C-alpha positions as protocol buffer text, in pm:
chain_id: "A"
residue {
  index: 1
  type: UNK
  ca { x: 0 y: 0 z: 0 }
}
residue {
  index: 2
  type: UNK
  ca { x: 274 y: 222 z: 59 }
}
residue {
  index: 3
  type: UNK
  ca { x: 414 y: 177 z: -246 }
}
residue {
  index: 4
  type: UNK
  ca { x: 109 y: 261 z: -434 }
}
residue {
  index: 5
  type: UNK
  ca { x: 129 y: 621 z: -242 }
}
residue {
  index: 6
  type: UNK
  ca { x: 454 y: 664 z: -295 }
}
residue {
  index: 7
  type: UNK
  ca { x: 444 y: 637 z: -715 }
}
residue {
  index: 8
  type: UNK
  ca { x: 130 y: 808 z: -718 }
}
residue {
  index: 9
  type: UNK
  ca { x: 328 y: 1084 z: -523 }
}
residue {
  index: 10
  type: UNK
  ca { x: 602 y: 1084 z: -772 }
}
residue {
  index: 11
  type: UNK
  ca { x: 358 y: 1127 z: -1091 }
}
residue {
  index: 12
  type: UNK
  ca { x: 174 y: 1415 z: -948 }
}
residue {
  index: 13
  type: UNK
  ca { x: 508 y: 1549 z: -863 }
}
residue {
  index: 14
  type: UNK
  ca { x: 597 y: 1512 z: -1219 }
}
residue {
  index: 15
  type: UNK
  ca { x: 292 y: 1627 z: -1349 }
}
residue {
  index: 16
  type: UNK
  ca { x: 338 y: 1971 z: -1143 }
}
residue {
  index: 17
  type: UNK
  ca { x: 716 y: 1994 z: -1328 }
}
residue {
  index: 18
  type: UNK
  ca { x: 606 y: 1988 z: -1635 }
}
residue {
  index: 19
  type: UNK
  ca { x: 336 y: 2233 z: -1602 }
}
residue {
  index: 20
  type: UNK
  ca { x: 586 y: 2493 z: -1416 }
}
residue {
  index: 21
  type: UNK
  ca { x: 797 y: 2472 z: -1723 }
}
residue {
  index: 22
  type: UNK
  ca { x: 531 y: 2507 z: -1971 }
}
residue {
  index: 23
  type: UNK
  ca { x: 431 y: 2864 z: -1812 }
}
residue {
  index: 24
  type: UNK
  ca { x: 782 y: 3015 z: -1758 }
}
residue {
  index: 25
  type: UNK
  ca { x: 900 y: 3245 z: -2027 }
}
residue {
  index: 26
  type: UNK
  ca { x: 1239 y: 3031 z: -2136 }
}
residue {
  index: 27
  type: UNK
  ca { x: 1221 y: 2718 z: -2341 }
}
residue {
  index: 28
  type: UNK
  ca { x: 1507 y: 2509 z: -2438 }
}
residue {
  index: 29
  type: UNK
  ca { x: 1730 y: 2620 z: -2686 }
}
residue {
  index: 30
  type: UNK
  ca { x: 1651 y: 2483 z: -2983 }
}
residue {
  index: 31
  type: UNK
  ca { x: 1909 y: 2232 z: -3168 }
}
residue {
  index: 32
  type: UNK
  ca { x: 1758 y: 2299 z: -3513 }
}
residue {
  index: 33
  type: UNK
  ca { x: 2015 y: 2443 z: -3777 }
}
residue {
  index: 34
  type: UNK
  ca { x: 1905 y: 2688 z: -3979 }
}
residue {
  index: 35
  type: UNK
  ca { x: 2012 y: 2666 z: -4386 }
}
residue {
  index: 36
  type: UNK
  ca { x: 2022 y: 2926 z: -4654 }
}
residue {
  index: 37
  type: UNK
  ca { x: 1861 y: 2883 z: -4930 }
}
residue {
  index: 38
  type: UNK
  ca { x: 2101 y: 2882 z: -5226 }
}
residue {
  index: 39
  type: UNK
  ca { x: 2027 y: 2921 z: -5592 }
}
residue {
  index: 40
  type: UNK
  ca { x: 2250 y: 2885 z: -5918 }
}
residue {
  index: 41
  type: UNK
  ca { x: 2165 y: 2991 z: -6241 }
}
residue {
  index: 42
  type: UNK
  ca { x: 2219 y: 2764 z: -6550 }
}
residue {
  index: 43
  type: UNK
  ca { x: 2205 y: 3073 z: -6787 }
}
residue {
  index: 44
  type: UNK
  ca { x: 2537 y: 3236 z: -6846 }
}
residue {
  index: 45
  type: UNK
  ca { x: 2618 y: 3564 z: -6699 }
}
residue {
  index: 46
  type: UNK
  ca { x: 2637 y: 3878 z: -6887 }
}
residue {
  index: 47
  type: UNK
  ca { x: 3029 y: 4003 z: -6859 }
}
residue {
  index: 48
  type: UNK
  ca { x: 3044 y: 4383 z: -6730 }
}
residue {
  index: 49
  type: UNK
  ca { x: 3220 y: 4671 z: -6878 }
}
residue {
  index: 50
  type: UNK
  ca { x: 3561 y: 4661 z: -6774 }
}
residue {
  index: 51
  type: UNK
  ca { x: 3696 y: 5017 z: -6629 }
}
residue {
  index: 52
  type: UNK
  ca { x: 4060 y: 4846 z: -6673 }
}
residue {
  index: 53
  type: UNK
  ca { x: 4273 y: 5047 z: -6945 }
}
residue {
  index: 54
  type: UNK
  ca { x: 4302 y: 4795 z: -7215 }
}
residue {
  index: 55
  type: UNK
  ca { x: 4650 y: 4665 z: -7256 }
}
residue {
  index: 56
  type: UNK
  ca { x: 4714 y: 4742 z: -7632 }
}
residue {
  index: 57
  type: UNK
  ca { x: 4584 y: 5145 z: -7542 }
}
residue {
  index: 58
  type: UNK
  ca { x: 4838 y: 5386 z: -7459 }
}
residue {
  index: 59
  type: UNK
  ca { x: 4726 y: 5485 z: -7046 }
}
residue {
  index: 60
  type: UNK
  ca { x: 4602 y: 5832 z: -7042 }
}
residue {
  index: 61
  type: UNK
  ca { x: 4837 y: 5901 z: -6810 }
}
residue {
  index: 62
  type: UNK
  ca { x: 5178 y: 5751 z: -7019 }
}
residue {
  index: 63
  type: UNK
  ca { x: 5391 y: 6030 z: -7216 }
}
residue {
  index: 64
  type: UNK
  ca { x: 5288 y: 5922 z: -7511 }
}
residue {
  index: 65
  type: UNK
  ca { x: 4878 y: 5883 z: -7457 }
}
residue {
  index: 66
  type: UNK
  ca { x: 4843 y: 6322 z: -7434 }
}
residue {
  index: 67
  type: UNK
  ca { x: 4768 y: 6436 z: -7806 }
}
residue {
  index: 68
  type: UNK
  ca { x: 4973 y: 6701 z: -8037 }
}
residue {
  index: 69
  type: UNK
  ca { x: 4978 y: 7029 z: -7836 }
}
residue {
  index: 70
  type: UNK
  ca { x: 4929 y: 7367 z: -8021 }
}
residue {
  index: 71
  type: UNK
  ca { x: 5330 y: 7416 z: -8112 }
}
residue {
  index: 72
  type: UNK
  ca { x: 5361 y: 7043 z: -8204 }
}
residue {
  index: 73
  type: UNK
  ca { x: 5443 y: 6950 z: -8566 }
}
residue {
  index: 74
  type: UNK
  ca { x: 5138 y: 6690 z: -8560 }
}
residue {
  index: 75
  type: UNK
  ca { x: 4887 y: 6952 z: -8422 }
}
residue {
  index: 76
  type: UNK
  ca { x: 4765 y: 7112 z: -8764 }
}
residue {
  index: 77
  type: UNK
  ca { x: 4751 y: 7436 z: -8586 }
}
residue {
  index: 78
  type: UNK
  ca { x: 4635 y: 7725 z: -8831 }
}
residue {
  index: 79
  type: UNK
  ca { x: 4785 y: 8032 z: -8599 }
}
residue {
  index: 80
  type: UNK
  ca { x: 5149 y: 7820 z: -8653 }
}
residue {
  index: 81
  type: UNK
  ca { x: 5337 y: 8051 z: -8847 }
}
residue {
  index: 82
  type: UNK
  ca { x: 5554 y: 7913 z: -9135 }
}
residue {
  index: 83
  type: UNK
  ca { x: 5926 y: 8038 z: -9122 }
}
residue {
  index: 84
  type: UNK
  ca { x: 6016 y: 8327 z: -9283 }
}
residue {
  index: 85
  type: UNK
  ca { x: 6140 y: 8292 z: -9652 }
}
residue {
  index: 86
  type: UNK
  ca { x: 6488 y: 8412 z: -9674 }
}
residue {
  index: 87
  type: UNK
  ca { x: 6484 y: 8753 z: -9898 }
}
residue {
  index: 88
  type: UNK
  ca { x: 6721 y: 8807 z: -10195 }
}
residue {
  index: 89
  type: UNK
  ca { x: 7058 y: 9037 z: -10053 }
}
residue {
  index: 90
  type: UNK
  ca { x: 7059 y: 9400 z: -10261 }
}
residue {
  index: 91
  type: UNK
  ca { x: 7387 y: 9381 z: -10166 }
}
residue {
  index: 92
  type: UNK
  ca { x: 7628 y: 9435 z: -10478 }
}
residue {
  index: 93
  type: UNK
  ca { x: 7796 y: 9085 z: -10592 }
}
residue {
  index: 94
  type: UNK
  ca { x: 8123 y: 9074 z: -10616 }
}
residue {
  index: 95
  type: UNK
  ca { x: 8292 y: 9156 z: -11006 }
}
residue {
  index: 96
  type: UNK
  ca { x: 8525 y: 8847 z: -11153 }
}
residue {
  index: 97
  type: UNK
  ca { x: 8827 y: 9016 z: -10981 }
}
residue {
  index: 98
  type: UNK
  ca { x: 8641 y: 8945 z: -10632 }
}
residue {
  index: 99
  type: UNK
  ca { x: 8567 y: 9314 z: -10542 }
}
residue {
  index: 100
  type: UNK
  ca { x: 8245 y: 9492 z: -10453 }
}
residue {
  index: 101
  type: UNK
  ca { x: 8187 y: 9767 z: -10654 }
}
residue {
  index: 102
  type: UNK
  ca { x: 8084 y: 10101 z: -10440 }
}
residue {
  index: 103
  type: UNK
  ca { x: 7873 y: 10382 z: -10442 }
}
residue {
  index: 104
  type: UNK
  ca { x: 8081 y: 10664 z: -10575 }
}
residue {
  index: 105
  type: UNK
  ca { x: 7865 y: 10925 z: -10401 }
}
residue {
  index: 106
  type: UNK
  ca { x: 7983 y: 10793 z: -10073 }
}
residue {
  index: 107
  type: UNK
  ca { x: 8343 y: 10951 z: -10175 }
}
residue {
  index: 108
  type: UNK
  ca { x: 8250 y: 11317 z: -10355 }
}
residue {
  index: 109
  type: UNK
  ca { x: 8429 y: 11553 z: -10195 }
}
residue {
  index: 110
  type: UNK
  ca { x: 8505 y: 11917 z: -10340 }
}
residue {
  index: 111
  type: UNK
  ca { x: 8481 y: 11844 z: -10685 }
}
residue {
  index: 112
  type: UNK
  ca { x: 8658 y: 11475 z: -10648 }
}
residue {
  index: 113
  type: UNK
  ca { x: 8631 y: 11145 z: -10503 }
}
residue {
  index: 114
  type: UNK
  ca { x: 8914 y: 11059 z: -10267 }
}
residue {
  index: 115
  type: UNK
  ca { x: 8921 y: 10778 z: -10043 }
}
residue {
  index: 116
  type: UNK
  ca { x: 9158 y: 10628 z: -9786 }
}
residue {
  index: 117
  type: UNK
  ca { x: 9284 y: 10272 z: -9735 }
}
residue {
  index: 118
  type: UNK
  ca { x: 9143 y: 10103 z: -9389 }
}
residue {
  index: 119
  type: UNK
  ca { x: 9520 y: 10165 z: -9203 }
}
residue {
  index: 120
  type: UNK
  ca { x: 9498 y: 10526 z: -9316 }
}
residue {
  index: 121
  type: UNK
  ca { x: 9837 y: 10476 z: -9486 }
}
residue {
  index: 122
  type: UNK
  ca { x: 9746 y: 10494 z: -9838 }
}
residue {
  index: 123
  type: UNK
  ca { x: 9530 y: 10831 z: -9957 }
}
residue {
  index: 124
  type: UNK
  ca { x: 9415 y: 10922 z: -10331 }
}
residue {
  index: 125
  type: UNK
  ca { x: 9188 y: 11124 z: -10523 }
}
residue {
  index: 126
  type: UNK
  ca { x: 9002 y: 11037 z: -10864 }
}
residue {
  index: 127
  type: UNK
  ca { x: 9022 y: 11436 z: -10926 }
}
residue {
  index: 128
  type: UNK
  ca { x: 8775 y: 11486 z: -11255 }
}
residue {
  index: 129
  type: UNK
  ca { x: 9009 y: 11879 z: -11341 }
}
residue {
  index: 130
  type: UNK
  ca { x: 9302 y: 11806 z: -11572 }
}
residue {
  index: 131
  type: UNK
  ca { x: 9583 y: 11705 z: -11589 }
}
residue {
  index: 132
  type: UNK
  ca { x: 9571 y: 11471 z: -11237 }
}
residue {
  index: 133
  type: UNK
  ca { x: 9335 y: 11172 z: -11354 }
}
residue {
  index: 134
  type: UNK
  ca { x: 9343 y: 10933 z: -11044 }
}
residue {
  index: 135
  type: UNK
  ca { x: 9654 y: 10931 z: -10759 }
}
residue {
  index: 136
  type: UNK
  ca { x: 9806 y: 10774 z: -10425 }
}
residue {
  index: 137
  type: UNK
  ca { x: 10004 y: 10885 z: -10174 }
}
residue {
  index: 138
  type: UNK
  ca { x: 10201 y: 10704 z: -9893 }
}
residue {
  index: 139
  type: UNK
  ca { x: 10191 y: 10841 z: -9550 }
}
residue {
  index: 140
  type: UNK
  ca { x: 10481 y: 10639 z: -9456 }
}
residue {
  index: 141
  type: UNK
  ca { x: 10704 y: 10407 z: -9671 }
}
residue {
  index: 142
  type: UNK
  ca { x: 10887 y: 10113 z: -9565 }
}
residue {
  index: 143
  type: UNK
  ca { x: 11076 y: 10031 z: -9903 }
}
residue {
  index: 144
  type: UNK
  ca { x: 11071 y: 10328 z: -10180 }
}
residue {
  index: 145
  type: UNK
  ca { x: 11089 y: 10199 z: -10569 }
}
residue {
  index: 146
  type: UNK
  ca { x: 11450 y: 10234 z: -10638 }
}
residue {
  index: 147
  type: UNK
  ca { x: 11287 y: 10495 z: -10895 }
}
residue {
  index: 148
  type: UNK
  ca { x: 11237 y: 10764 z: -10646 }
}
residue {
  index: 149
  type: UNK
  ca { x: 11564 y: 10807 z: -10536 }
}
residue {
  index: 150
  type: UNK
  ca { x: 11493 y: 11168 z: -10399 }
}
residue {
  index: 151
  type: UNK
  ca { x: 11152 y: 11038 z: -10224 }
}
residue {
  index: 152
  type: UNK
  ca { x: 11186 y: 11003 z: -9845 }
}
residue {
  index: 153
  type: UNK
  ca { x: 10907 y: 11009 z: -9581 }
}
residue {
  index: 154
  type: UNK
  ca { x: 10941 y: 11400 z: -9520 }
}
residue {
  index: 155
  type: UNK
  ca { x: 10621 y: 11566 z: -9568 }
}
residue {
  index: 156
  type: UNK
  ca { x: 10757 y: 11756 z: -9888 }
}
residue {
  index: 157
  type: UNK
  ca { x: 10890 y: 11427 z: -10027 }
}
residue {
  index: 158
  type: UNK
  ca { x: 10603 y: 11205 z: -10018 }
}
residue {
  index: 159
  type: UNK
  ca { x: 10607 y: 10867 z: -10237 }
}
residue {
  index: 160
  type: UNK
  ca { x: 10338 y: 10854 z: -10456 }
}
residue {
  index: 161
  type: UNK
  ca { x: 10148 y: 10746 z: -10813 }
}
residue {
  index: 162
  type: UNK
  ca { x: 9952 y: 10869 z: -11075 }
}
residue {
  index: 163
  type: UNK
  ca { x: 9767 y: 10755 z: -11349 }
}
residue {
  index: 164
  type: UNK
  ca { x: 9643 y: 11019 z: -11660 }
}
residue {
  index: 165
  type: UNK
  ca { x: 9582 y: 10969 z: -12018 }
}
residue {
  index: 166
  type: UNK
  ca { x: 9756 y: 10622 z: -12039 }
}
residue {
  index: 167
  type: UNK
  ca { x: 10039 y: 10725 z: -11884 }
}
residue {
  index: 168
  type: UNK
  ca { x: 10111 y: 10581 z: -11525 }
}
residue {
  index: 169
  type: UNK
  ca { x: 10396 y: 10735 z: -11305 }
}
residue {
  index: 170
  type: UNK
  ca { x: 10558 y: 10715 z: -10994 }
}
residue {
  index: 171
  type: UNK
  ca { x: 10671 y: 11088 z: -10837 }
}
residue {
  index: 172
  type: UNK
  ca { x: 10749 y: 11281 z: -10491 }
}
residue {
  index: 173
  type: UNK
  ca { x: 10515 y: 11499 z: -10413 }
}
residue {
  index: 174
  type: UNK
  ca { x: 10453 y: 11734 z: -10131 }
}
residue {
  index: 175
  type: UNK
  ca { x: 10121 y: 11942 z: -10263 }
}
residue {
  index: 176
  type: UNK
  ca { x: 9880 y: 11648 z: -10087 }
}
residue {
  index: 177
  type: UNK
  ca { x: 9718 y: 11646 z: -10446 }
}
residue {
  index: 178
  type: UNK
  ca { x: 9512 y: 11334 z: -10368 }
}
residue {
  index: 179
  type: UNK
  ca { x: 9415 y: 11384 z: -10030 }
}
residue {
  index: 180
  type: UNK
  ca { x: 9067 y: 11477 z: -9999 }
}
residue {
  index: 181
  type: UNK
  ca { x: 9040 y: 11762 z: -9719 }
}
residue {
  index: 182
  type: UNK
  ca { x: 8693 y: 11756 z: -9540 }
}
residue {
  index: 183
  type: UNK
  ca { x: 8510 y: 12088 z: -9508 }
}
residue {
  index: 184
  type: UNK
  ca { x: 8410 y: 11970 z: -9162 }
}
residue {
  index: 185
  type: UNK
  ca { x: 8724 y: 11890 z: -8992 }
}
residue {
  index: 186
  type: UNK
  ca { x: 8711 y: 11543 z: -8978 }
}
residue {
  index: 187
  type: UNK
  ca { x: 9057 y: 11371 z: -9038 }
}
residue {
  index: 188
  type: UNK
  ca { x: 9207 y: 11400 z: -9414 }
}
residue {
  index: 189
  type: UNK
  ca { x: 9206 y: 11144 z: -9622 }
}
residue {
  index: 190
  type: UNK
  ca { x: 8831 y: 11084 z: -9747 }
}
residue {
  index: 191
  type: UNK
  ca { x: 8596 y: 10775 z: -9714 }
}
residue {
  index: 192
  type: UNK
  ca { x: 8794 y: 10425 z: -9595 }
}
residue {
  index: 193
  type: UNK
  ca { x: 8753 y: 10219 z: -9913 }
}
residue {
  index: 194
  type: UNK
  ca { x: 8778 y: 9861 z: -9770 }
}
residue {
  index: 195
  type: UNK
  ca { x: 8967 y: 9549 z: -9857 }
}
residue {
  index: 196
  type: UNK
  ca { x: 8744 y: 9331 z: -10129 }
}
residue {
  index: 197
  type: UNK
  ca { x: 8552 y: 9696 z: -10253 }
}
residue {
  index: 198
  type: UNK
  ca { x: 8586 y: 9869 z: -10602 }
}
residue {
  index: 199
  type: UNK
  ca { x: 8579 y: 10254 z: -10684 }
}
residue {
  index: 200
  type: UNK
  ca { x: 8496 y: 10360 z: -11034 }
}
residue {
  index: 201
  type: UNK
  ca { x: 8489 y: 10715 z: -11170 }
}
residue {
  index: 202
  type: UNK
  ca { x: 8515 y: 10833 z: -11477 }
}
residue {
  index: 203
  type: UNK
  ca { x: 8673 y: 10550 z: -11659 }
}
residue {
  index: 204
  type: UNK
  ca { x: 8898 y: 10496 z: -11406 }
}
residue {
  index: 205
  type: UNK
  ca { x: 8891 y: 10241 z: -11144 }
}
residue {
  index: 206
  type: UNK
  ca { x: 9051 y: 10156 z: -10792 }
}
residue {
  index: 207
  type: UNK
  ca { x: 9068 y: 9860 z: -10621 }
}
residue {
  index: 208
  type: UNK
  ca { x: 9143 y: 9775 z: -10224 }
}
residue {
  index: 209
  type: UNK
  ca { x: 9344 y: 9500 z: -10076 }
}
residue {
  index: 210
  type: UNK
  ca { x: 9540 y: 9380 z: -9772 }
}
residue {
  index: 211
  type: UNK
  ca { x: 9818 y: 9418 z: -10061 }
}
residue {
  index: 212
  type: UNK
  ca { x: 9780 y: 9768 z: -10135 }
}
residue {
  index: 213
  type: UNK
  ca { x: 9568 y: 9961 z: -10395 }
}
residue {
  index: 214
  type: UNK
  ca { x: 9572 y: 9954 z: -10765 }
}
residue {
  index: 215
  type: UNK
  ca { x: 9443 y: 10209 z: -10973 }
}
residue {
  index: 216
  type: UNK
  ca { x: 9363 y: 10114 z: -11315 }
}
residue {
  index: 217
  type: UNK
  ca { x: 9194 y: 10247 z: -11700 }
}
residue {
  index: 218
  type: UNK
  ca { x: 9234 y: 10109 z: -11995 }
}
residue {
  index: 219
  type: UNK
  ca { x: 9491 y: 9807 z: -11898 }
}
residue {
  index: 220
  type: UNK
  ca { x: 9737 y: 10101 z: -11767 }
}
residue {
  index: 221
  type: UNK
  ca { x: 9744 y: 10156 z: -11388 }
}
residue {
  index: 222
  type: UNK
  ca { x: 10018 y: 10123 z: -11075 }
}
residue {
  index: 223
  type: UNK
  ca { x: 9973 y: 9963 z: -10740 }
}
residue {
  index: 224
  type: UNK
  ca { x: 10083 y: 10145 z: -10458 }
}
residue {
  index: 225
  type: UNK
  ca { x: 10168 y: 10015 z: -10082 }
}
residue {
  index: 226
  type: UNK
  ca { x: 10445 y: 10079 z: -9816 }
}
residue {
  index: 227
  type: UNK
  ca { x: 10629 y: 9820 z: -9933 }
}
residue {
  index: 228
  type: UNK
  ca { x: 10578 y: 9868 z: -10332 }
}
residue {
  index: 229
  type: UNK
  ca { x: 10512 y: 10068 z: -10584 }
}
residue {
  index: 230
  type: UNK
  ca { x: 10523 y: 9988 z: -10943 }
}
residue {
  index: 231
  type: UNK
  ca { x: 10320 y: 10092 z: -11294 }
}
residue {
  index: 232
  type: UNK
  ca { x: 10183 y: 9858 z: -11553 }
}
């Protein structure tokens, strides 16, 4: 009999349990796992746009990617001016002999055209009055043509040459015939006539050289320097 109390005891007692844990607010975590659904498509997918620069591309950002600028030759540019074309010289060319002939207005002085060699040493006139034709004088002589034994350097002995009529000559003088003498007191002597240029005046014609000057008309003439003087 005892027995019989005692288990019916123990299933009320059970009985109670479970209804206390029906009521109370926690439950028993659950062992259930939770999946994902997860779907795959049999249809291909459509490839995006790459923003990668392609490989074959110059990168914007390479040297060689920027285009032609304005100045470039590749840029077409209208407001590029073309170079200038080089303009024909009015220059005189030079005659078979090498020289430049002058303007002979350069060299008018006092009713004659004198000139000067570019030392200063060698001085003459193409005077247009008779009888002087075209001359030279030295200022200073380092060898005097054995033919002017009674030139020296003394400033009423001067060497010099002349040229009138076909007849060339070498003389002393001590007049300054064939210096010009400027009316404005510039140094005597006239316009410097330089190596490689040509005066020609009234038939007559003078050239000017690191060798001297040579006055010359019709195939007659001398050549005058400070360390020669001869005619022809």
């Amino acid at each position: 009999m005892r027995t019989v109390l005692m288990l019916a005891a123990v299933a009320a007692l059970t009985g109670g349990l479970t209804a206390c844990g029906a009521e109370s607010g926690s439950s028993a975590p659950s062992t259930t796992t939770q999946h994902s659904a997860t779907y795959s498509s049999d249809a291909p997918s459509t490839p995006q746009p790459s923003s990668a620069p392609d490989p074959g591309s110059p990168d914007a950002s390479s040297p060689g990617a920027t285009s032609p600028g304005a100045g470039s030759p590749g840029a077409g540019n209208p407001d590029t001016e073309a170079p200038d074309t080089p303009k024909p010289s009015t220059a005189p060319a030079p005659d078979k002999n090498g020289f430049t002939t002058v303007d002979a207005g350069k060299y008018l002085l006092d009713g004659g055209y004198y000139f000067q060699s570019p030392t200063g040493n060698i001085m003459c006139g193409i005077l247009t009055a008779a009888p002087y034709g075209v001359g030279c004088q030295l200022g200073k002589a380092n060898i005097i043509s054995p033919k002017l034994p009674n030139c020296t350097d003394a400033p009423n002995r001067k060497v010099a040459a002349h040229l009138y009529q076909g007849k060339s000559e070498l003389l002393c003088t001590s007049q300054g015939i064939f210096v010009g003498i400027p009316q404005d007191g510039s140094p005597a002597g006239g316009a410097v006539l330089n190596y490689g240029q040509s005066l020609t005046v009234n038939g007559y014609t003078c050239d000017s050289s690191s060798q001297g000057v040579r006055c010359m008309a019709d195939g007659h003439g001398f050549a005058i320097s400070a360390d020669d003087q001869h005619t022809f």
